[in-house]
């Protein structure tokens, strides 16, 4: 392994169109990967289209058998996979293991439930169409393009990949340039259980490779990444009317109500804000604490967060900032909060020592500071005092982002959750919804649209195919030129009787 800096994936200058994947803890090169060109991407999609018929024809049971075999293989090679995720992202061994546990649970769920959720079923044909049988099935779209981020390089793209495959699609996956090896590992392990056709292919490269996937003729593009890139993806896909699923950024709030278990809330805020170095789309970034419990909450958060230390060793509390340019954003948010009257009760600007950032807890931060309004993506928490939980809800709902949220309250948890404008809420725990495979995951507003996970996550990669079959002639048939005006009068009489009361 060679030493190199800075820790940004480098384009090789040897004219071979390859780039290096680097360990953000050390700057060491882990491996080189090809930069897939537009022609490479088009070819991958063409081949994927050929493979689509094979994969679709396997049916739900056949696909489930292969996906179950893949799951078992991933479990068998879990240590190797964890080490690769830790090497490419710098995340601690336990953060990587937690990610993989979720990957495997979701893969199991998608394979098991696809048949029930998507398979052909009868639908009631209604009073007016009683002489017809109606059936519905959800069919695969064909080839799905998946573009992934680096922060959960296995879990986030697998929210699309596993569900798209279970639904009968083939997939071309463009992993982040920071974590290409994780993508390649997914592709090569899958090929061991599906050797016949390239049902899951991986194309590595930078943003240009992703852009090429958008215009390559895929039948849907599933993107997970930042909001600005999501907008570019949607614009690129518009040219060919390619449908998009956008899982974008967030600035997720936590509300600590007057009746909260304050100790549990403090523990949740510290973990939800700091694990994976705060590089979690649905991590806790802003905390609104009811006046009655604010002092106790701050004392506990200060004590807990103050003890945590980042590092490169496997047992570190959390790892480095994976993407070097993110350090500048973290620094600018902390500086903005402090310049506008905020205070740091844990850490401060001196906590930022690339590639590591120690925990920073900011209080009294103005609502219009970038630390309060923009995604920081670092191990920082902005904690503000509010009169009560309802004021917390108002502040939580004040941004264009709407990914996830957390509520801590003994008696009002679900009531407060219902008032939050976002895709998912965890009550009295953090991020619990992401670990429930049956629950859809996704946001509103600037956090994107469409859903991964759950029934919705399977349907996201299908189109509804509806069929009616006439079983016998009806007494009243208004859909023929032989109907006569009496027929229409009778139909209207029936409509008035059935629906007008
Ligand atoms: P990013 O937007 O920089 O990159 C994401 C992917 O898009 C990468 O693979 C990149 O190569 C590719 N890309 C870049 N420009 C492109 C273009 N013009 N056309 C096509 N593809 C292009 O995001 P990131 O830094 O990798 O990931 C962090 C972001 O992802 C954060 O904002 C985080 O909140 C978000 N995220 C969201 C979720 C979610 O489920 N909502 C999950 C994880 C991460």
Coordinates of C-alpha atoms and ligand atoms in Angstrom, one line a residue:
X1 CA 0.0 0.0 0.0
X2 CA 1.3 3.5 -0.8
X3 CA 0.9 6.7 1.1
X4 CA -0.8 9.6 -0.6
X5 CA -2.6 12.8 0.2
X6 CA -5.1 14.4 0.2
X7 CA -7.7 11.8 0.8
X8 CA -9.8 12.5 -2.2
X9 CA -10.3 9.8 -4.8
X10 CA -7.7 10.6 -7.4
X11 CA -7.9 10.4 -11.1
X12 CA -4.9 8.5 -12.3
X13 CA -2.6 10.5 -14.7
X14 CA -1.5 7.4 -16.6
X15 CA -4.2 7.8 -19.2
X16 CA -5.8 4.5 -18.2
X17 CA -9.0 6.0 -17.0
X18 CA -8.8 4.6 -13.5
X19 CA -8.9 6.1 -10.1
X20 CA -7.8 5.2 -6.6
X21 CA -10.0 4.4 -3.6
X22 CA -8.3 5.7 -0.5
X23 CA -8.5 5.0 3.2
X24 CA -9.5 8.4 4.8
X25 CA -7.8 7.4 8.0
X26 CA -4.4 7.1 6.4
X27 CA -4.6 8.3 2.8
X28 CA -3.4 4.8 1.7
X29 CA -4.5 3.5 -1.6
X30 CA -6.8 0.5 -1.1
X31 CA -7.3 -0.3 -4.8
X32 CA -7.7 1.2 -8.3
X33 CA -11.0 1.1 -10.2
X34 CA -11.9 1.9 -13.8
X35 CA -13.6 5.2 -14.6
X36 CA -16.6 3.9 -16.6
X37 CA -17.2 6.1 -19.7
X38 CA -20.6 6.9 -21.3
X39 CA -20.1 4.1 -23.7
X40 CA -19.2 1.6 -20.9
X41 CA -22.4 2.6 -19.1
X42 CA -24.5 2.2 -22.2
X43 CA -23.1 -1.2 -22.8
X44 CA -23.8 -2.2 -19.2
X45 CA -27.4 -1.1 -19.6
X46 CA -27.7 -3.0 -22.9
X47 CA -26.3 -6.2 -21.3
X48 CA -28.6 -5.7 -18.3
X49 CA -31.6 -5.5 -20.7
X50 CA -30.7 -8.9 -22.1
X51 CA -30.4 -10.3 -18.6
X52 CA -33.8 -8.8 -17.6
X53 CA -35.7 -11.5 -19.3
X54 CA -33.8 -14.3 -17.5
X55 CA -34.3 -12.6 -14.1
X56 CA -38.0 -11.8 -14.7
X57 CA -38.7 -15.4 -15.8
X58 CA -37.2 -16.9 -12.7
X59 CA -40.3 -15.7 -10.9
X60 CA -40.7 -14.7 -7.3
X61 CA -39.7 -18.1 -6.0
X62 CA -36.6 -18.4 -8.2
X63 CA -35.4 -14.9 -7.4
X64 CA -36.0 -15.5 -3.7
X65 CA -33.8 -18.6 -3.8
X66 CA -31.0 -16.6 -5.4
X67 CA -31.4 -13.5 -3.1
X68 CA -31.5 -15.8 0.0
X69 CA -28.2 -17.5 -1.3
X70 CA -26.7 -14.0 -1.7
X71 CA -27.8 -13.1 1.9
X72 CA -26.1 -16.2 3.3
X73 CA -22.9 -15.5 1.3
X74 CA -22.8 -11.9 2.7
X75 CA -23.3 -13.2 6.2
X76 CA -20.4 -15.7 5.6
X77 CA -18.2 -12.9 4.4
X78 CA -19.3 -10.3 6.9
X79 CA -15.9 -9.7 8.5
X80 CA -14.3 -9.1 5.1
X81 CA -17.1 -6.9 4.0
X82 CA -17.0 -4.9 7.3
X83 CA -13.2 -4.4 6.9
X84 CA -13.7 -3.1 3.4
X85 CA -16.4 -0.6 4.5
X86 CA -14.2 0.6 7.3
X87 CA -11.3 1.0 5.0
X88 CA -13.1 3.0 2.4
X89 CA -15.2 5.2 4.8
X90 CA -13.0 5.1 7.9
X91 CA -16.0 4.2 10.0
X92 CA -15.4 2.2 13.2
X93 CA -15.8 -1.6 13.0
X94 CA -19.0 -1.6 15.0
X95 CA -20.6 1.2 12.9
X96 CA -19.8 -0.9 9.8
X97 CA -21.2 -4.1 11.5
X98 CA -24.4 -2.2 12.4
X99 CA -24.7 -1.2 8.8
X100 CA -24.3 -4.7 7.6
X101 CA -26.8 -6.1 10.0
X102 CA -29.4 -3.8 8.5
X103 CA -28.3 -4.7 4.9
X104 CA -28.9 -8.4 5.6
X105 CA -32.2 -7.8 7.4
X106 CA -33.6 -5.8 4.4
X107 CA -32.3 -8.2 1.8
X108 CA -34.2 -11.0 3.7
X109 CA -37.4 -8.9 3.9
X110 CA -37.4 -7.8 0.3
X111 CA -36.9 -11.4 -1.0
X112 CA -39.5 -12.8 1.3
X113 CA -42.3 -10.3 0.7
X114 CA -42.0 -9.5 -3.0
X115 CA -44.4 -12.2 -4.1
X116 CA -47.1 -11.2 -1.6
X117 CA -46.8 -7.5 -2.3
X118 CA -46.4 -7.6 -6.1
X119 CA -47.9 -10.8 -7.3
X120 CA -51.1 -11.1 -9.2
X121 CA -54.2 -10.7 -7.1
X122 CA -57.9 -10.2 -7.5
X123 CA -59.4 -6.8 -7.0
X124 CA -63.1 -6.1 -6.3
X125 CA -64.7 -4.9 -9.5
X126 CA -67.4 -2.8 -7.8
X127 CA -71.2 -2.5 -8.1
X128 CA -71.3 -1.0 -11.6
X129 CA -68.8 -3.5 -13.1
X130 CA -70.1 -6.6 -11.2
X131 CA -69.9 -8.7 -14.4
X132 CA -66.1 -8.3 -14.8
X133 CA -63.3 -10.0 -12.9
X134 CA -60.4 -7.6 -12.1
X135 CA -56.8 -8.5 -11.4
X136 CA -53.7 -6.5 -10.6
X137 CA -50.1 -7.3 -10.6
X138 CA -46.9 -5.2 -10.2
X139 CA -44.4 -5.9 -13.0
X140 CA -40.7 -5.1 -13.1
X141 CA -39.7 -2.0 -14.9
X142 CA -36.7 -3.6 -16.6
X143 CA -33.3 -2.1 -15.9
X144 CA -32.9 0.1 -12.8
X145 CA -30.0 2.4 -12.4
X146 CA -28.8 3.0 -8.8
X147 CA -26.5 5.8 -7.8
X148 CA -25.2 5.7 -4.2
X149 CA -23.4 7.8 -1.6
X150 CA -20.4 6.9 0.6
X151 CA -21.8 7.4 4.1
X152 CA -23.6 4.1 4.2
X153 CA -22.1 2.6 1.1
X154 CA -23.9 -0.8 1.5
X155 CA -27.1 0.1 3.4
X156 CA -28.3 3.0 1.3
X157 CA -27.9 1.6 -2.2
X158 CA -29.1 -1.8 -1.0
X159 CA -32.4 -0.1 -0.1
X160 CA -32.9 0.3 -3.9
X161 CA -30.8 -2.7 -5.2
X162 CA -32.3 -5.4 -3.0
X163 CA -35.9 -4.2 -3.6
X164 CA -35.4 -3.6 -7.3
X165 CA -34.0 -7.1 -7.7
X166 CA -36.7 -8.8 -5.6
X167 CA -39.2 -7.0 -7.8
X168 CA -37.7 -8.6 -10.9
X169 CA -35.5 -5.9 -12.3
X170 CA -31.8 -6.0 -13.3
X171 CA -29.6 -3.3 -11.8
X172 CA -26.7 -1.2 -12.9
X173 CA -25.1 0.4 -9.8
X174 CA -22.8 3.4 -9.7
X175 CA -21.3 3.6 -6.2
X176 CA -19.7 6.7 -4.8
X177 CA -16.2 7.5 -6.0
X178 CA -15.2 7.3 -2.3
X179 CA -16.5 3.7 -1.9
X180 CA -16.2 1.9 -5.2
X181 CA -14.8 -1.2 -3.6
X182 CA -18.0 -1.7 -1.6
X183 CA -20.0 -1.6 -4.8
X184 CA -17.6 -4.1 -6.5
X185 CA -17.9 -6.4 -3.5
X186 CA -21.7 -6.3 -3.8
X187 CA -21.5 -7.0 -7.5
X188 CA -19.0 -9.9 -7.3
X189 CA -20.7 -11.7 -4.5
X190 CA -24.0 -11.4 -6.3
X191 CA -22.4 -12.9 -9.4
X192 CA -21.4 -15.9 -7.4
X193 CA -25.0 -16.8 -6.7
X194 CA -26.3 -15.6 -10.1
X195 CA -23.5 -16.7 -12.5
X196 CA -25.7 -17.0 -15.7
X197 CA -26.4 -13.4 -16.6
X198 CA -25.1 -10.0 -15.3
X199 CA -28.2 -9.2 -13.3
X200 CA -26.4 -6.8 -11.0
X201 CA -23.6 -4.8 -12.6
X202 CA -21.4 -2.2 -11.0
X203 CA -19.9 0.8 -13.0
X204 CA -17.4 2.8 -11.1
X205 CA -16.4 6.4 -11.6
X206 CA -17.1 10.0 -10.7
X207 CA -20.2 12.2 -11.2
X208 CA -19.8 12.0 -14.9
X209 CA -20.4 8.2 -14.8
X210 CA -23.5 8.8 -12.7
X211 CA -24.7 11.4 -15.2
X212 CA -24.1 8.9 -18.0
X213 CA -26.3 6.4 -16.2
X214 CA -29.2 9.0 -16.1
X215 CA -29.3 9.2 -19.9
X216 CA -28.4 5.6 -20.6
X217 CA -31.9 4.4 -21.2
X218 CA -32.5 2.8 -17.8
X219 CA -36.2 2.4 -16.9
X220 CA -35.8 4.1 -13.5
X221 CA -33.0 5.9 -11.7
X222 CA -32.8 5.5 -8.0
X223 CA -30.5 8.1 -6.4
X224 CA -29.3 8.5 -2.9
X225 CA -27.1 11.5 -2.2
X226 CA -27.1 15.2 -1.7
X227 CA -30.0 17.5 -2.6
X228 CA -28.0 19.6 -5.2
X229 CA -27.0 16.4 -7.0
X230 CA -30.5 15.1 -6.8
X231 CA -31.8 18.2 -8.7
X232 CA -29.2 17.6 -11.4
X233 CA -30.2 13.9 -11.7
X234 CA -33.9 14.8 -12.0
X235 CA -33.1 17.4 -14.7
X236 CA -30.9 14.9 -16.6
X237 CA -33.6 12.2 -16.4
X238 CA -36.3 14.6 -17.6
X239 CA -34.9 14.6 -21.1
X240 CA -35.8 10.9 -21.6
X241 CA -38.8 10.9 -19.2
X242 CA -36.9 8.4 -17.0
X243 CA -38.6 8.2 -13.6
X244 CA -36.6 9.0 -10.6
X245 CA -36.5 8.1 -6.9
X246 CA -34.6 10.7 -4.9
X247 CA -33.3 10.0 -1.4
X248 CA -31.6 13.3 -0.6
X249 CA -30.2 15.1 2.4
X250 CA -31.8 16.1 5.7
X251 CA -31.5 18.3 8.8
X252 CA -33.3 16.1 11.1
X253 CA -34.8 17.5 14.3
X254 CA -35.3 15.9 17.7
X255 CA -38.0 17.2 20.1
X256 CA -37.5 16.6 23.8
X257 CA -40.9 17.2 25.5
X258 CA -41.5 18.3 29.1
X259 CA -42.5 14.7 30.0
X260 CA -39.5 13.0 28.3
X261 CA -37.2 10.5 29.9
X262 CA -34.4 13.0 29.8
X263 CA -31.6 10.5 30.3
X264 CA -32.8 8.4 27.3
X265 CA -33.3 11.5 25.2
X266 CA -29.7 12.7 26.0
X267 CA -28.3 9.3 25.1
X268 CA -30.4 9.3 21.9
X269 CA -29.3 12.8 20.9
X270 CA -25.6 12.0 21.4
X271 CA -25.7 8.7 19.6
X272 CA -28.0 10.0 16.8
X273 CA -25.8 13.0 16.2
X274 CA -22.4 11.5 16.6
X275 CA -22.3 7.9 15.4
X276 CA -20.6 7.4 12.0
X277 CA -19.1 10.9 12.7
X278 CA -22.5 12.5 12.2
X279 CA -22.5 11.4 8.5
X280 CA -26.0 10.0 8.6
X281 CA -28.7 11.4 6.3
X282 CA -31.3 10.9 9.0
X283 CA -28.9 11.6 11.9
X284 CA -29.9 14.1 14.6
X285 CA -28.7 17.6 13.7
X286 CA -31.0 19.9 15.6
X287 CA -32.5 19.4 19.1
X288 CA -35.4 21.4 20.5
X289 CA -35.7 20.9 24.2
X290 CA -38.7 22.0 26.4
X291 CA -37.7 24.7 28.9
X292 CA -38.7 22.5 31.9
X293 CA -36.1 19.8 31.1
X294 CA -33.5 21.9 29.2
X295 CA -30.9 22.3 32.0
X296 CA -30.9 18.6 32.9
X297 CA -30.7 17.6 29.2
X298 CA -27.8 19.9 28.5
X299 CA -25.9 18.6 31.5
X300 CA -26.3 15.0 30.4
X301 CA -25.5 15.7 26.7
X302 CA -22.4 17.6 27.7
X303 CA -21.2 14.8 30.0
X304 CA -21.9 12.0 27.4
X305 CA -20.6 13.8 24.2
X306 CA -17.6 15.2 26.0
X307 CA -16.3 11.6 26.6
X308 CA -16.4 10.5 22.9
X309 CA -13.3 10.5 20.8
X310 CA -12.8 9.9 17.1
X311 CA -10.0 7.8 15.8
X312 CA -8.7 5.3 13.2
X313 CA -8.5 2.3 15.4
X314 CA -11.2 -0.4 15.2
X315 CA -12.4 0.4 18.8
X316 CA -12.7 4.2 18.3
X317 CA -16.0 5.8 19.2
X318 CA -16.3 7.0 15.6
X319 CA -14.1 7.5 12.6
X320 CA -12.9 10.4 10.4
X321 CA -14.8 12.7 8.1
X322 CA -14.8 10.5 5.0
X323 CA -15.0 13.3 2.4
X324 CA -12.3 16.0 3.0
X325 CA -14.3 18.9 1.6
X326 CA -17.0 18.2 4.2
X327 CA -14.6 19.4 6.9
X328 CA -14.9 23.0 5.5
X329 CA -18.7 22.8 5.7
X330 CA -18.6 21.6 9.3
X331 CA -16.1 24.4 10.1
X332 CA -18.2 27.1 8.5
X333 CA -21.4 26.0 10.3
X334 CA -19.7 26.0 13.7
X335 CA -18.1 29.3 13.0
X336 CA -21.4 30.8 11.8
X337 CA -23.2 29.6 14.9
X338 CA -20.5 31.1 17.2
X339 CA -20.3 34.4 15.3
X340 CA -24.0 34.9 15.6
X341 CA -24.2 34.4 19.4
X342 CA -24.2 30.7 19.8
X343 CA -22.1 29.0 22.4
X344 CA -20.2 25.7 22.3
X345 CA -20.8 23.6 25.5
X346 CA -18.7 20.7 24.1
X347 CA -15.7 21.3 21.8
X348 CA -15.6 24.2 19.4
X349 CA -13.6 25.3 16.3
X350 CA -10.5 23.7 17.8
X351 CA -12.3 20.3 17.7
X352 CA -11.9 20.3 13.9
X353 CA -8.6 18.5 13.2
X354 CA -8.8 16.8 9.8
X355 CA -9.5 14.1 9.0
X356 CA -11.1 13.9 12.5
X357 CA -13.7 16.1 14.1
X358 CA -14.3 15.8 17.8
X359 CA -17.9 16.2 19.1
X360 CA -19.2 19.8 19.1
X361 CA -22.4 20.7 21.0
X362 CA -23.7 24.2 20.2
X363 CA -26.5 26.0 22.2
X364 CA -28.4 29.2 21.7
X365 CA -27.9 29.1 17.9
X366 CA -30.0 31.5 15.9
X367 CA -32.6 29.8 13.8
X368 CA -31.2 31.4 10.6
X369 CA -27.6 30.3 11.2
X370 CA -26.3 27.8 8.6
X371 CA -25.7 25.5 11.6
X372 CA -29.5 25.5 12.1
X373 CA -30.6 25.4 8.5
X374 CA -28.2 23.4 6.4
X375 CA -27.0 19.8 6.6
X376 CA -23.7 19.8 8.6
X377 CA -22.9 16.1 8.2
X378 CA -20.5 16.1 11.1
X379 CA -20.4 15.0 14.8
X380 CA -22.2 18.2 15.9
X381 CA -25.4 18.9 17.6
X382 CA -27.3 22.2 17.7
X383 CA -29.4 22.2 20.9
X384 CA -32.0 25.0 21.5
X385 CA -34.3 25.8 24.3
X386 CA -38.0 26.1 23.4
X387 CA -41.0 27.0 25.6
X388 CA -42.6 23.6 25.1
X389 CA -42.8 20.6 22.7
X390 CA -45.4 22.3 20.5
X391 CA -42.9 25.2 19.9
X392 CA -40.3 22.5 19.1
X393 CA -42.7 21.0 16.5
X394 CA -43.1 24.5 14.9
X395 CA -39.3 25.0 14.7
X396 CA -38.8 21.4 13.5
X397 CA -41.2 22.0 10.6
X398 CA -39.6 25.3 9.6
X399 CA -37.1 24.0 7.0
X400 CA -37.6 22.8 3.4
X401 CA -36.0 19.4 4.4
X402 CA -38.2 16.7 5.7
X403 CA -36.5 13.3 6.0
X404 CA -36.8 11.9 9.5
X405 CA -37.4 13.1 13.1
X406 CA -37.2 12.0 16.7
X407 CA -39.6 12.7 19.6
X408 CA -38.9 12.0 23.2
X409 CA -42.1 12.1 25.3
X410 CA -43.7 9.7 27.8
X411 CA -47.3 10.6 26.9
X412 CA -47.5 12.7 23.8
X413 CA -45.0 10.8 21.5
X414 CA -47.4 9.7 18.7
X415 CA -49.4 12.9 18.9
X416 CA -46.3 15.0 18.4
X417 CA -45.1 12.6 15.7
X418 CA -48.3 13.1 13.8
X419 CA -47.6 16.9 13.6
X420 CA -44.2 16.6 12.0
X421 CA -43.8 17.1 8.3
X422 CA -41.3 14.4 7.3
X423 CA -41.1 10.9 6.1
X424 CA -40.3 9.0 9.3
X425 CA -40.5 9.6 13.0
X426 CA -39.0 7.5 15.9
X427 CA -40.6 8.0 19.3
X428 CA -38.4 7.5 22.4
X429 CA -35.5 6.1 20.3
X430 CA -33.5 7.4 17.4
X431 CA -33.6 6.1 13.8
X432 CA -35.6 3.0 14.8
X433 CA -37.7 3.3 11.6
X434 CA -34.7 2.5 9.4
X435 CA -34.3 -0.9 11.0
X436 CA -37.9 -1.9 10.4
X437 CA -37.8 -3.4 6.9
X438 CA -41.6 -3.2 6.5
X439 CA -41.6 0.6 6.9
X440 CA -41.1 2.8 3.9
X441 CA -38.1 5.1 4.1
X442 CA -37.8 8.5 2.3
X443 CA -38.5 12.2 2.6
X444 CA -40.6 15.1 1.5
X445 CA -39.5 18.6 0.2
X446 CA -35.8 19.0 -0.2
X447 CA -35.2 15.5 1.2
X448 CA -36.6 14.0 -2.0
X449 CA -39.5 11.7 -2.9
X450 CA -40.3 8.1 -3.6
X451 CA -39.7 5.4 -1.0
X452 CA -37.2 2.6 -0.4
X453 CA -38.0 -0.3 2.1
X454 CA -41.4 -1.9 2.8
X455 CA -44.2 -2.6 0.4
X456 CA -43.8 0.9 -1.1
X457 CA -40.1 0.2 -1.7
X458 CA -40.9 -2.9 -3.7
X459 CA -43.7 -1.1 -5.7
X460 CA -41.3 1.7 -6.4
X461 CA -39.5 -0.5 -8.9
X462 CA -42.6 -1.8 -10.7
X463 CA -45.5 -0.6 -12.8
X464 CA -49.1 -1.6 -12.0
X465 CA -50.6 -3.8 -14.6
X466 CA -54.4 -4.0 -14.4
X467 CA -56.7 -6.4 -16.3
X468 CA -60.4 -6.9 -16.4
X469 CA -62.2 -9.9 -17.9
X470 CA -65.8 -9.9 -18.8
X471 CA -67.5 -12.9 -17.2
X472 CA -71.1 -12.4 -18.5
X473 CA -73.2 -9.8 -20.2
X474 CA -74.6 -7.1 -18.0
X475 CA -78.3 -6.1 -17.8
X476 CA -77.2 -2.5 -18.2
X477 CA -74.3 -1.7 -20.6
X478 CA -73.7 2.0 -21.1
X479 CA -70.4 1.4 -23.1
X480 CA -71.9 0.5 -26.5
X481 CA -73.7 2.5 -29.2
X482 CA -76.6 0.1 -28.8
X483 CA -77.3 1.3 -25.3
X484 CA -80.3 3.6 -25.9
X485 CA -81.2 6.4 -23.5
X486 CA -83.1 4.2 -21.2
X487 CA -79.9 2.4 -20.3
X488 CA -78.2 5.6 -19.3
X489 CA -81.3 6.7 -17.2
X490 CA -81.2 3.4 -15.4
X491 CA -77.5 3.7 -14.8
X492 CA -77.9 7.1 -13.3
X493 CA -80.8 5.9 -11.2
X494 CA -78.5 3.2 -9.8
X495 CA -75.7 5.8 -9.2
X496 CA -78.1 8.1 -7.4
X497 CA -79.3 5.1 -5.3
X498 CA -75.8 3.8 -4.5
X499 CA -73.8 7.0 -4.1
X500 CA -76.2 10.0 -3.8
X501 CA -77.4 9.4 -0.3
Ligands
LIG1 P1 -23.3 13.4 -3.7 O1 -24.6 14.0 -4.1 O2 -22.1 14.2 -3.7 O3 -23.0 12.0 -4.5 C1 -23.9 11.0 -4.6 C2 -23.6 10.1 -5.8 O4 -24.0 10.9 -7.0 C3 -22.2 9.8 -6.0 O5 -22.1 8.4 -6.5 C4 -21.7 10.7 -7.1 O6 -20.6 10.2 -7.9 C5 -22.9 10.9 -7.9 N1 -23.0 12.1 -8.7 C6 -22.4 13.3 -8.5 N2 -22.7 14.2 -9.5 C7 -23.6 13.5 -10.3 C8 -24.3 13.9 -11.5 N3 -24.2 15.2 -12.0 N4 -25.0 13.0 -12.1 C9 -25.2 11.8 -11.6 N5 -24.5 11.3 -10.5 C10 -23.7 12.2 -9.9 O7 -23.6 12.8 -2.2 P2 -22.6 12.1 -1.2 O8 -21.7 13.1 -0.6 O9 -22.0 10.9 -1.8 O10 -23.6 11.6 0.0 C11 -23.9 12.4 1.1 C12 -25.3 12.9 0.9 O11 -26.2 11.9 0.7 C13 -25.9 13.7 2.1 O12 -26.5 14.8 1.6 C14 -26.8 12.7 2.7 O13 -27.8 13.3 3.5 C15 -27.4 12.0 1.5 N6 -27.9 10.7 1.9 C16 -29.3 10.6 1.8 C17 -29.8 9.4 2.2 C18 -31.3 9.2 2.2 O14 -31.8 8.0 2.3 N7 -32.1 10.2 2.1 C19 -29.0 8.3 2.6 C20 -27.6 8.5 2.6 C21 -27.1 9.7 2.3

